CSV table of C-alpha atoms in Angstrom, one decimal:
chain,number,residue,atom,x,y,z
A,1,UNK,CA,116.2,78.2,69.4
A,2,UNK,CA,114.6,75.5,71.9
A,3,UNK,CA,111.5,73.6,71.3
A,4,UNK,CA,109.2,75.6,73.5
A,5,UNK,CA,110.5,79.1,71.7
A,6,UNK,CA,109.6,77.2,68.2
A,7,UNK,CA,106.6,75.8,69.5
A,8,UNK,CA,105.2,79.4,70.7
A,9,UNK,CA,106.4,81.0,67.5
A,10,UNK,CA,104.7,78.7,65.3
A,11,UNK,CA,101.4,79.0,67.1
A,12,UNK,CA,101.7,82.4,66.5
A,13,UNK,CA,102.3,82.7,62.9
A,14,UNK,CA,99.7,80.0,62.5
A,15,UNK,CA,97.0,82.4,64.0
A,16,UNK,CA,98.2,85.3,61.8
A,17,UNK,CA,98.1,83.1,58.9
A,18,UNK,CA,94.8,81.4,60.1
A,19,UNK,CA,93.3,84.8,60.1
A,20,UNK,CA,94.8,86.2,56.8
A,21,UNK,CA,93.0,83.3,55.2
A,22,UNK,CA,89.8,84.0,56.8
A,23,UNK,CA,89.9,87.5,55.9
A,24,UNK,CA,90.8,86.2,52.0
A,25,UNK,CA,87.7,84.1,52.4
A,26,UNK,CA,85.5,86.7,53.6
A,27,UNK,CA,84.7,84.9,57.0
A,28,UNK,CA,86.1,88.0,59.3
A,29,UNK,CA,86.2,90.7,56.7
A,30,UNK,CA,89.3,93.1,58.3
A,31,UNK,CA,90.5,90.5,61.0
A,32,UNK,CA,94.3,89.9,61.3
A,33,UNK,CA,97.2,89.5,58.9
A,34,UNK,CA,100.4,87.7,58.8
A,35,UNK,CA,103.0,89.1,61.5
A,36,UNK,CA,106.1,90.8,60.2
A,37,UNK,CA,109.6,89.6,60.6
A,38,UNK,CA,110.2,93.0,62.0
A,39,UNK,CA,107.1,92.4,64.6
A,40,UNK,CA,108.1,88.9,65.3
A,41,UNK,CA,111.8,90.2,66.3
A,42,UNK,CA,110.9,93.0,68.5
A,43,UNK,CA,108.9,90.2,70.6
A,44,UNK,CA,111.5,87.6,70.3
A,45,UNK,CA,114.2,89.3,72.7
A,46,UNK,CA,114.7,86.1,74.9
A,47,UNK,CA,118.5,85.3,75.3
A,48,UNK,CA,119.3,81.8,76.2
A,49,UNK,CA,121.7,80.2,78.4
A,50,UNK,CA,124.0,79.3,75.4
A,51,UNK,CA,123.8,82.9,74.4
A,52,UNK,CA,121.4,82.7,71.7
A,53,UNK,CA,119.6,85.4,71.0
A,54,UNK,CA,122.1,87.9,72.4
A,55,UNK,CA,122.2,91.2,70.5
A,56,UNK,CA,125.8,92.2,69.2
A,57,UNK,CA,127.1,95.0,71.2
A,58,UNK,CA,129.2,96.1,73.9
A,59,UNK,CA,129.3,98.3,77.4
A,60,UNK,CA,132.4,99.2,79.8
A,61,UNK,CA,132.1,99.2,83.5
A,62,UNK,CA,132.6,102.8,83.5
A,63,UNK,CA,129.7,103.8,81.5
A,64,UNK,CA,127.6,101.1,83.3
A,65,UNK,CA,128.6,103.3,86.7
A,66,UNK,CA,127.1,106.3,84.9
A,67,UNK,CA,123.8,104.4,84.1
A,68,UNK,CA,123.5,102.6,87.3
A,69,UNK,CA,123.9,105.8,89.1
A,70,UNK,CA,121.4,107.9,87.1
A,71,UNK,CA,118.7,105.0,86.7
A,72,UNK,CA,119.5,102.2,88.7
A,73,UNK,CA,120.8,103.3,92.3
A,74,UNK,CA,117.6,104.7,93.8
A,75,UNK,CA,116.1,101.2,94.1
A,76,UNK,CA,119.3,99.3,94.2
A,77,UNK,CA,121.9,101.4,96.2
A,78,UNK,CA,124.9,102.8,94.7
A,79,UNK,CA,126.9,99.8,95.7
A,80,UNK,CA,123.9,97.3,94.5
A,81,UNK,CA,123.8,96.5,98.4
A,82,UNK,CA,120.6,98.1,99.6
A,83,UNK,CA,117.5,96.1,100.8
A,84,UNK,CA,115.5,99.2,101.2
A,85,UNK,CA,113.1,98.3,98.1
A,86,UNK,CA,114.1,95.0,96.6
A,87,UNK,CA,116.4,92.2,98.1
A,88,UNK,CA,120.0,93.4,97.6
A,89,UNK,CA,121.8,92.4,94.3
A,90,UNK,CA,125.4,92.3,95.3
A,91,UNK,CA,127.0,90.6,98.8
A,92,UNK,CA,127.6,87.3,99.8
A,93,UNK,CA,130.1,86.1,97.3
A,94,UNK,CA,134.0,85.7,97.6
A,95,UNK,CA,136.7,84.8,95.6
A,96,UNK,CA,136.5,81.4,96.2
A,97,UNK,CA,132.9,81.3,95.1
A,98,UNK,CA,134.2,82.7,91.7
A,99,UNK,CA,136.7,79.8,91.4
A,100,UNK,CA,134.7,76.9,92.3
A,101,UNK,CA,131.3,78.1,91.2
A,102,UNK,CA,128.9,77.4,94.6
A,103,UNK,CA,128.5,80.2,96.5
A,104,UNK,CA,129.1,79.0,99.9
A,105,UNK,CA,127.0,81.4,102.2
A,106,UNK,CA,123.6,79.7,100.4
A,107,UNK,CA,124.7,76.8,102.9
A,108,UNK,CA,125.4,79.1,105.7
A,109,UNK,CA,122.1,79.2,108.1
A,110,UNK,CA,123.4,82.0,110.0
A,111,UNK,CA,124.1,84.2,107.0
A,112,UNK,CA,121.1,87.1,106.8
A,113,UNK,CA,120.0,87.1,103.2
A,114,UNK,CA,120.4,86.1,99.6
A,115,UNK,CA,121.4,88.4,97.2
A,116,UNK,CA,121.0,88.0,93.2
A,117,UNK,CA,124.7,87.4,92.6
A,118,UNK,CA,124.4,84.6,95.1
A,119,UNK,CA,121.7,82.6,93.8
A,120,UNK,CA,121.8,83.4,89.7
A,121,UNK,CA,123.9,80.8,87.7
A,122,UNK,CA,123.7,82.0,84.2
A,123,UNK,CA,124.8,85.4,83.1
A,124,UNK,CA,122.1,85.4,80.2
A,125,UNK,CA,119.3,85.7,82.8
A,126,UNK,CA,120.9,88.8,84.5
A,127,UNK,CA,121.5,90.3,81.1
A,128,UNK,CA,118.1,89.2,79.7
A,129,UNK,CA,116.0,90.5,82.8
A,130,UNK,CA,117.8,93.7,83.1
A,131,UNK,CA,116.7,94.3,79.1
A,132,UNK,CA,113.5,93.5,79.4
A,133,UNK,CA,112.3,94.5,82.4
A,134,UNK,CA,114.5,97.4,83.8
A,135,UNK,CA,114.9,100.4,85.3
A,136,UNK,CA,111.3,99.7,87.1
A,137,UNK,CA,109.8,102.4,86.3
A,138,UNK,CA,110.4,102.5,82.7
A,139,UNK,CA,110.8,98.8,81.4
A,140,UNK,CA,112.9,98.2,77.9
A,141,UNK,CA,114.1,101.7,77.9
A,142,UNK,CA,117.9,101.2,78.2
A,143,UNK,CA,119.7,100.9,75.1
A,144,UNK,CA,121.8,97.5,73.9
A,145,UNK,CA,125.2,99.0,75.0
A,146,UNK,CA,123.2,101.0,78.3
A,147,UNK,CA,122.4,96.8,78.7
A,148,UNK,CA,126.0,95.2,78.8
A,149,UNK,CA,127.3,98.3,80.8
A,150,UNK,CA,125.4,97.9,83.6
A,151,UNK,CA,125.4,94.2,83.5
A,152,UNK,CA,129.5,94.7,83.6
A,153,UNK,CA,129.1,97.3,86.2
A,154,UNK,CA,127.2,94.9,88.3
A,155,UNK,CA,129.7,92.1,87.8
A,156,UNK,CA,132.4,94.5,88.8
A,157,UNK,CA,130.8,95.2,92.1
A,158,UNK,CA,130.7,91.4,93.0
A,159,UNK,CA,134.3,91.0,91.6
A,160,UNK,CA,133.7,88.9,88.9
A,161,UNK,CA,135.1,91.5,86.1
A,162,UNK,CA,138.1,94.2,86.6
A,163,UNK,CA,137.2,97.9,86.5
A,164,UNK,CA,138.6,98.3,83.2
A,165,UNK,CA,136.5,95.6,81.7
A,166,UNK,CA,134.4,95.5,78.7
A,167,UNK,CA,131.0,93.0,78.5
A,168,UNK,CA,130.4,92.2,75.2
A,169,UNK,CA,128.6,89.4,72.9
A,170,UNK,CA,131.8,88.1,71.9
A,171,UNK,CA,132.8,87.3,75.8
A,172,UNK,CA,129.8,86.5,77.6
A,173,UNK,CA,130.7,83.3,77.6
A,174,UNK,CA,134.0,83.7,79.3
A,175,UNK,CA,132.6,85.6,82.0
A,176,UNK,CA,129.8,83.3,82.4
A,177,UNK,CA,132.7,80.8,83.5
A,178,UNK,CA,133.5,83.0,86.3
A,179,UNK,CA,129.6,83.3,87.7
A,180,UNK,CA,129.7,82.7,91.4
A,181,UNK,CA,126.9,80.2,91.1
A,182,UNK,CA,127.4,78.8,87.9
A,183,UNK,CA,127.3,75.1,89.0
A,184,UNK,CA,124.5,75.6,91.5
A,185,UNK,CA,122.1,74.8,88.8
A,186,UNK,CA,120.2,71.6,88.2
A,187,UNK,CA,118.5,70.4,84.7
A,188,UNK,CA,117.9,67.0,86.1
A,189,UNK,CA,114.1,67.9,86.7
A,190,UNK,CA,112.4,67.3,83.2
A,191,UNK,CA,111.1,70.9,83.7
A,192,UNK,CA,113.7,72.2,80.9
A,193,UNK,CA,112.7,72.3,77.4
A,194,UNK,CA,114.6,70.5,74.9
A,195,UNK,CA,117.6,68.7,75.0
A,196,UNK,CA,120.5,71.8,74.4
A,197,UNK,CA,121.0,71.7,78.1
A,198,UNK,CA,121.7,68.1,79.3
A,199,UNK,CA,117.7,68.3,80.5
A,200,UNK,CA,115.9,64.7,81.1
A,201,UNK,CA,112.4,63.3,80.2
A,202,UNK,CA,112.1,62.0,83.6
A,203,UNK,CA,112.3,63.9,86.6
A,204,UNK,CA,115.2,63.2,89.1
A,205,UNK,CA,113.1,63.0,92.1
A,206,UNK,CA,110.3,60.1,92.4
A,207,UNK,CA,108.7,60.4,95.8
A,208,UNK,CA,105.3,58.3,96.7
A,209,UNK,CA,102.7,60.4,98.7
A,210,UNK,CA,103.1,59.3,102.7
A,211,UNK,CA,99.4,59.4,104.0
A,212,UNK,CA,100.4,58.0,107.2
A,213,UNK,CA,102.5,59.2,110.7
A,214,UNK,CA,101.5,62.4,109.6
A,215,UNK,CA,102.6,65.3,111.9
A,216,UNK,CA,99.9,66.5,113.7
A,217,UNK,CA,98.8,70.4,113.2
A,218,UNK,CA,101.0,72.6,115.1
A,219,UNK,CA,98.5,75.0,117.6
A,220,UNK,CA,100.0,78.0,119.1
A,221,UNK,CA,100.0,78.1,122.8
A,222,UNK,CA,101.2,81.6,123.5
A,223,UNK,CA,100.9,85.3,122.2
A,224,UNK,CA,103.0,88.1,122.7
A,225,UNK,CA,101.5,90.3,125.8
A,226,UNK,CA,99.2,93.5,125.0
A,227,UNK,CA,101.3,95.4,126.7
A,228,UNK,CA,104.3,94.4,124.6
A,229,UNK,CA,103.0,94.2,121.2
A,230,UNK,CA,103.5,97.6,120.1
A,231,UNK,CA,106.4,98.3,122.4
A,232,UNK,CA,108.9,99.2,119.5
A,233,UNK,CA,106.8,100.9,117.1
A,234,UNK,CA,104.5,99.3,114.2
A,235,UNK,CA,106.3,96.3,112.6
A,236,UNK,CA,104.3,96.6,109.9
A,237,UNK,CA,105.8,100.2,108.9
A,238,UNK,CA,109.5,98.8,109.7
A,239,UNK,CA,109.1,96.3,106.7
A,240,UNK,CA,110.3,97.5,103.3
A,241,UNK,CA,106.7,98.6,101.0
A,242,UNK,CA,107.5,96.1,97.9
A,243,UNK,CA,108.7,92.2,97.9
A,244,UNK,CA,107.4,89.2,100.2
A,245,UNK,CA,108.3,90.6,103.1
A,246,UNK,CA,105.5,92.1,105.6
A,247,UNK,CA,105.3,93.0,109.2
A,248,UNK,CA,102.1,92.6,111.3
A,249,UNK,CA,100.3,95.9,112.3
A,250,UNK,CA,101.2,95.8,115.6
A,251,UNK,CA,99.2,98.9,116.4
A,252,UNK,CA,95.7,96.6,116.5
A,253,UNK,CA,95.0,93.8,118.7
A,254,UNK,CA,96.1,90.4,118.1
A,255,UNK,CA,93.6,88.7,115.8
A,256,UNK,CA,91.3,85.9,117.3
A,257,UNK,CA,90.9,82.9,115.5
A,258,UNK,CA,87.6,82.2,114.0
A,259,UNK,CA,85.2,79.3,113.6
A,260,UNK,CA,84.4,78.0,110.1
A,261,UNK,CA,82.0,80.2,108.3
A,262,UNK,CA,82.3,83.4,110.6
A,263,UNK,CA,85.1,85.0,108.5
A,264,UNK,CA,82.8,87.0,106.3
A,265,UNK,CA,80.6,87.9,109.0
A,266,UNK,CA,83.4,89.4,110.9
A,267,UNK,CA,84.7,91.2,108.0
A,268,UNK,CA,81.2,92.9,107.2
A,269,UNK,CA,81.2,93.8,111.2
A,270,UNK,CA,84.3,95.6,110.9
A,271,UNK,CA,83.9,97.1,107.8
A,272,UNK,CA,80.6,98.4,109.2
A,273,UNK,CA,82.0,99.9,112.3
A,274,UNK,CA,84.7,101.4,110.1
A,275,UNK,CA,82.1,102.9,108.1
A,276,UNK,CA,80.3,104.2,110.6
A,277,UNK,CA,83.3,105.9,112.4
A,278,UNK,CA,84.9,107.3,109.4
A,279,UNK,CA,84.2,111.4,108.8
A,280,UNK,CA,82.1,112.4,106.1
A,281,UNK,CA,83.9,113.2,103.0
A,282,UNK,CA,84.6,116.6,102.1
A,283,UNK,CA,82.9,117.9,99.3
A,284,UNK,CA,85.0,118.0,96.0
A,285,UNK,CA,86.8,121.1,95.0
A,286,UNK,CA,87.7,122.3,91.9
A,287,UNK,CA,91.3,123.4,91.3
A,288,UNK,CA,92.5,126.8,91.8
A,289,UNK,CA,93.1,129.3,88.9
A,290,UNK,CA,95.9,128.1,86.8
A,291,UNK,CA,96.4,124.6,88.2
A,292,UNK,CA,95.4,121.8,86.0
A,293,UNK,CA,94.7,119.1,88.2
A,294,UNK,CA,93.8,116.3,85.4
A,295,UNK,CA,97.1,117.4,83.5
A,296,UNK,CA,98.9,116.8,86.5
A,297,UNK,CA,97.8,113.4,87.5
A,298,UNK,CA,98.3,112.3,83.9
A,299,UNK,CA,101.7,113.5,84.0
A,300,UNK,CA,102.2,111.5,87.1
A,301,UNK,CA,101.0,108.5,85.3
A,302,UNK,CA,103.0,109.2,82.3
A,303,UNK,CA,106.1,109.4,83.9
A,304,UNK,CA,105.5,106.5,86.3
A,305,UNK,CA,105.7,109.0,89.5
A,306,UNK,CA,102.6,106.6,91.1
A,307,UNK,CA,105.2,103.9,91.0
A,308,UNK,CA,106.9,105.2,94.0
A,309,UNK,CA,103.8,107.9,95.1
A,310,UNK,CA,100.1,107.8,95.7
A,311,UNK,CA,98.0,110.5,96.6
A,312,UNK,CA,97.4,109.9,100.6
A,313,UNK,CA,99.6,106.8,101.8
A,314,UNK,CA,103.4,106.3,101.4
A,315,UNK,CA,104.4,103.8,99.4
A,316,UNK,CA,108.4,104.1,98.2
A,317,UNK,CA,108.1,107.9,98.2
A,318,UNK,CA,106.0,110.2,100.4
A,319,UNK,CA,102.3,110.9,99.4
A,320,UNK,CA,101.6,113.9,96.7
A,321,UNK,CA,99.1,115.4,99.9
A,322,UNK,CA,102.4,114.9,102.3
A,323,UNK,CA,104.4,116.6,99.8
A,324,UNK,CA,101.7,119.7,98.8
A,325,UNK,CA,101.6,120.2,102.9
A,326,UNK,CA,105.1,120.5,103.5
A,327,UNK,CA,105.9,122.9,100.4
A,328,UNK,CA,102.5,124.5,100.2
A,329,UNK,CA,103.2,127.5,97.6
A,330,UNK,CA,106.1,126.2,96.3
A,331,UNK,CA,105.5,125.7,92.8
A,332,UNK,CA,108.9,126.5,91.2
A,333,UNK,CA,110.8,124.5,93.9
A,334,UNK,CA,108.7,121.7,93.5
A,335,UNK,CA,108.9,121.6,89.8
A,336,UNK,CA,113.0,121.8,90.2
A,337,UNK,CA,112.8,118.8,92.2
A,338,UNK,CA,110.6,116.8,90.1
A,339,UNK,CA,113.0,117.2,87.2
A,340,UNK,CA,116.4,117.0,89.4
A,341,UNK,CA,115.4,114.3,91.8
A,342,UNK,CA,117.0,114.4,95.1
A,343,UNK,CA,117.4,112.6,99.0
A,344,UNK,CA,117.7,113.7,102.0
A,345,UNK,CA,114.4,115.5,102.2
A,346,UNK,CA,112.0,112.6,103.4
A,347,UNK,CA,114.9,110.0,104.2
A,348,UNK,CA,117.9,108.0,103.0
A,349,UNK,CA,115.8,106.8,99.5
A,350,UNK,CA,116.9,108.9,96.4
A,351,UNK,CA,114.5,109.9,93.5
A,352,UNK,CA,116.3,109.9,89.9
A,353,UNK,CA,116.2,113.0,88.0
A,354,UNK,CA,113.2,112.4,85.8
A,355,UNK,CA,112.9,113.0,81.8
A,356,UNK,CA,110.3,115.7,81.5
A,357,UNK,CA,109.7,118.7,80.1
A,358,UNK,CA,110.0,122.2,82.2
A,359,UNK,CA,106.5,122.8,81.2
A,360,UNK,CA,105.6,119.7,82.5
A,361,UNK,CA,107.4,119.8,85.7
A,362,UNK,CA,106.1,123.2,86.4
A,363,UNK,CA,102.1,121.6,85.9
A,364,UNK,CA,102.9,119.0,88.5
A,365,UNK,CA,104.8,121.4,90.9
A,366,UNK,CA,101.4,124.1,90.4
A,367,UNK,CA,99.3,120.9,91.3
A,368,UNK,CA,101.1,120.1,94.5
A,369,UNK,CA,101.9,123.8,95.4
A,370,UNK,CA,97.9,124.1,95.5
A,371,UNK,CA,97.3,121.2,97.4
A,372,UNK,CA,97.3,118.4,95.3
A,373,UNK,CA,93.7,118.6,94.5
A,374,UNK,CA,92.8,118.9,98.4
């Protein structure tokens, strides 16, 4: 266990003991108790680069493909190459990279992007992140076998392990020696806790701030002409809806530079103009007979539908209002689509099957079929 983890666990246990002691003394009656070993174990799930903390278990590439297609492909693509939602996971690595432990495309300025397998140096990072954060709509819902299996499948997509491979806690270190960028990590920055992985007490960079011959602030000399600004469609709509990439809204004119202190006034003026132009809000409507809108909305939140859909805006999937407009009155159809998932109706991004009951699916279907509350 690293010094950092020891310090955090010690602090947590000390706080619990302090509360328990205070309770005994009567200072804070009914507040706090000592955390049980089982509670600490449930929280302490991280896996280190030397694989300490890794639970016993295994999973095959074949099993991983089943898990992937059911729970991962909707965001990452069938072969882990999709960049529509998140950055691609697979691609950009070669057999030579696996042999040398350094990914050549990381220094290739003409290569279009950086995939996960190109960047990540440690297999423990991959396993740990899948275990604690995936799938996106239901973190920590994968079993230990499923985490091993889906990790094995990803490695297989990258050519790191063969088709018939079984990944386990017993051979993780062996597979680590085939990670394409395993030699691309440094611990010489003095930010690595403890000394187990070759860390240092002082950083490898000893730069001194330069306060002379500074580069002048660049000035924009020209802008895209108004007639060409939106010639090929709105750039904001051509970028994926999540992640750091954002496109400028080309349906609006180029922003003008503001003098100091004018930003707040300009924003207020825009907001006022928008408020004056906005149509009056329609009176609230009650749900049609037999449709429980509150229950339907609660179910969309319970099953993380709202991670990909909103009421009136497209996120990853269409808005609930767009679905309601297109499939008005089709309760049974919508209930079936909610449960079974599908692809092709609204584009190429598939929606995975959902683990909810027939009654719950029908509640959501009826709500959508009746207009989604509008």
